[in-house]
Amino acid sequence: MKSPESAKPGMRRLVSRSAFALLSLSAATVLAGCASATQSTPTASPSAAFKPAAQTAGSQITVWADSTRLPAVQQYQKSHPDVKMNIVTYDGSANGSTYLQTKVQLFDRTGNGWPDVVFGSPTDVTWASQPTSPSATAFAAPLDANLVPQQTLDGFAKGSLAPCQFNGHTYCLRNDIAQVVLWYNKTLMDKFGYQVPTTWEQYEALGEQVAKEHPGYLVGAVGDTNSQESYFWSSQCPAFQLEDPATLKVDLTDGNCTRMATLLDKLIAAKAVTTQGFFSQGFAKDPGGSKVVMANGPSWYGQYLFNAAFKVPAGQIAAAAPLTWEGETTAATGNVGGGVWMVSSHSKNLKASTDLATWLTTSNDFQANAPTYPAYVPAAKAWLANPANSKYFATDISAVFEQAADLVWTGWSNTKFSDATAWSNVVLPALTQGKTLTETLPQWQTAITDEAKSVGYTIATK
Amino acid sequence: MTALNTGHEAVSSVTPVRRRATTRRRAGLAGYLFVSGYAILLLAFGIFPTVYAFFLALTNDRGQFTGLNQFIKVAQDYRFAPAFLNISLYLVMWLLSVVVLTVVVAIVLRSRMRPRLSAIFRFLYYLPGALAGVASVLVWLFMLDPAVSPVSWLLRSLGFADFAAVLSPGDLPVILVLIAFWTGAGGWIVVMYGALNNIPDEVLEAARTDGAGPWKTAWHIQIPMIRKWIAYMAILAFAGGTQLFVEPQMLQTASLGRVSPTWSPNQLAYVYAFQHGDFNGAAAISIFLLALGLICAALLVTRSDLFKVDES
């Protein structure tokens, strides 16, 4: 029997010999000058080369929807029993999730498994409209290429399909727009004897007044993953401004950014604006939705936040037009989300897939009762006409919604990365620790530019 | 003392070696059959992926040989240093707590407690380990959210008003060590207890006769005699720790993005692969982790004579 001890020097020799071999090998490679480690970027225009997969009429289609949109898909299944559907629920790319992108990357590698129709965020379209690797096909099918009639595409609200467009083609259908308006609790405002502000300056003054006269009541919250879109987008801050498809302007030192940071800092210090999020755990319980006097936020706050989450009784909540800055004639506003439906370019049943995506976005059967404001104009009219949508509110919101839908500032672009990541894990933790927004802006700037560079953007700061 | 003797045989490295030598001659085929199941799985899910990772890390997505460029590229990434700093901080805290606390608890259970009570405690300590990683994170999400936590008074008295405050970046290593310790330590306490059982009673009696108190016995007799198991635990705990992924990923989702999506190196590799589609860069990060684990294991193995077989 060989003694284990005698094996040791042999092992040592082997280890040192292979280490030496590895070392010399790596030295050799360094000397040889190797190929670049950068990822190859697909150059060919993907849309021109769109070739549908072999079609199988009547084959099953797989649909990925978030829980909010699930009833819509189920409603379609009920009214179209002959269409074979496999319905899957997922997070819907909310809160900066990259689940869909992750899965598609994997499917592109394995060559199968893609869902046929997916609900996603506008950010998803920026990567789905381009191939993930030179050998892959872009995930989203160009819907204007003989799939959806131009007449239907023309029916979407002005600019609402902009996030879907790339290289002259349309890769998604917009489900809803989320124009930011000023929500307020009319009952509370009347009780306190306050006037609804029309400018940010009035809003700031009123916030300080609320803090003084009714401590505990709130005029806003900045702690959500999308609060930056409600405030900084509305303020026309160039944080995510694409100058061309490869150049991103990030300039948080711009006056449009600092004015909003200063305003919010004052209100946060006065405790009229909370650093918690409306959607953070426990907010509905403490301080509770009944303490919210005003909230600058998207059109879906009405039904989704005040009605469903805060359970504020009907007849209290109202919406006012987006706030302007003193000296500025035209208001601009932000946009928070607004989902899209995409059809997979790999679908074996493009006909059924396109039909579903079209129905989901344009049919009054669903959209008139949708939890969000439809992007398709005729559906939006039906939505506003639906008593269920209007009777909850204290005033008629249609004029405000229609006005705000046209005011969304176009300088805040959809980028290949989510605008929520840096805000959530750099700015919000700093605010929680008691730092001001103004002193956090440089950190936010760095986080955005780092992230943008990592996905291949060139950064412009001026 | 039959129980003690069987325990001694099972863990001691002396007897099995001798027996393996004799059985090999007698029934070689059966031996190969027994190890084949593990060997095949190891090849398919351990060795082959490692080789593939090396291949990916040394090439680019066009299949060209890149030398060390992938490693240089990922090391220059702005998220690389913070991720490795986070994991180092976590590892130091995790290894210290797991090594010191499990050994102390095991010694107390073995020497200072009645056997029945000790068995109950060992069971209780082991219990959280039975929960899968994700489930244990969920338990801690409830524990750490002042709005729903059963110990919210404690959190509030420590100055944490809401969940966001608990999850501030500086607290994350502590939180993750808490989760890891809660789920992982129980199993190690049981193992260390088994190792302490191996120490012959005569040795302990001799120590007692020589006037050693319980703490002197622990420090001079028990800990040196289970040194190998401690080293073994440290290697596995270190390797497990470097692979930290599920816990920060879950915290990231549950906190609605307040935790960085690239907090740990494994998460960074994940982002590289599945968001940037850069599997080569992801492989390079995994090689860094492999190297880190191997270096640490090599240090511990040589320092503790883990593989040295002592003849009796």
CSV table of C-alpha atoms in Angstrom, one decimal, chain B residues 6 59 102 161 197 280:
chain,number,residue,atom,x,y,z
B,6,THR,CA,-19.4,3.5,16.0
B,59,THR,CA,-13.0,33.7,-25.9
B,102,THR,CA,-21.0,27.1,16.2
B,161,ALA,CA,-38.8,53.5,11.3
B,197,ASN,CA,-18.4,13.1,20.4
B,280,ASN,CA,-18.1,35.4,-21.8
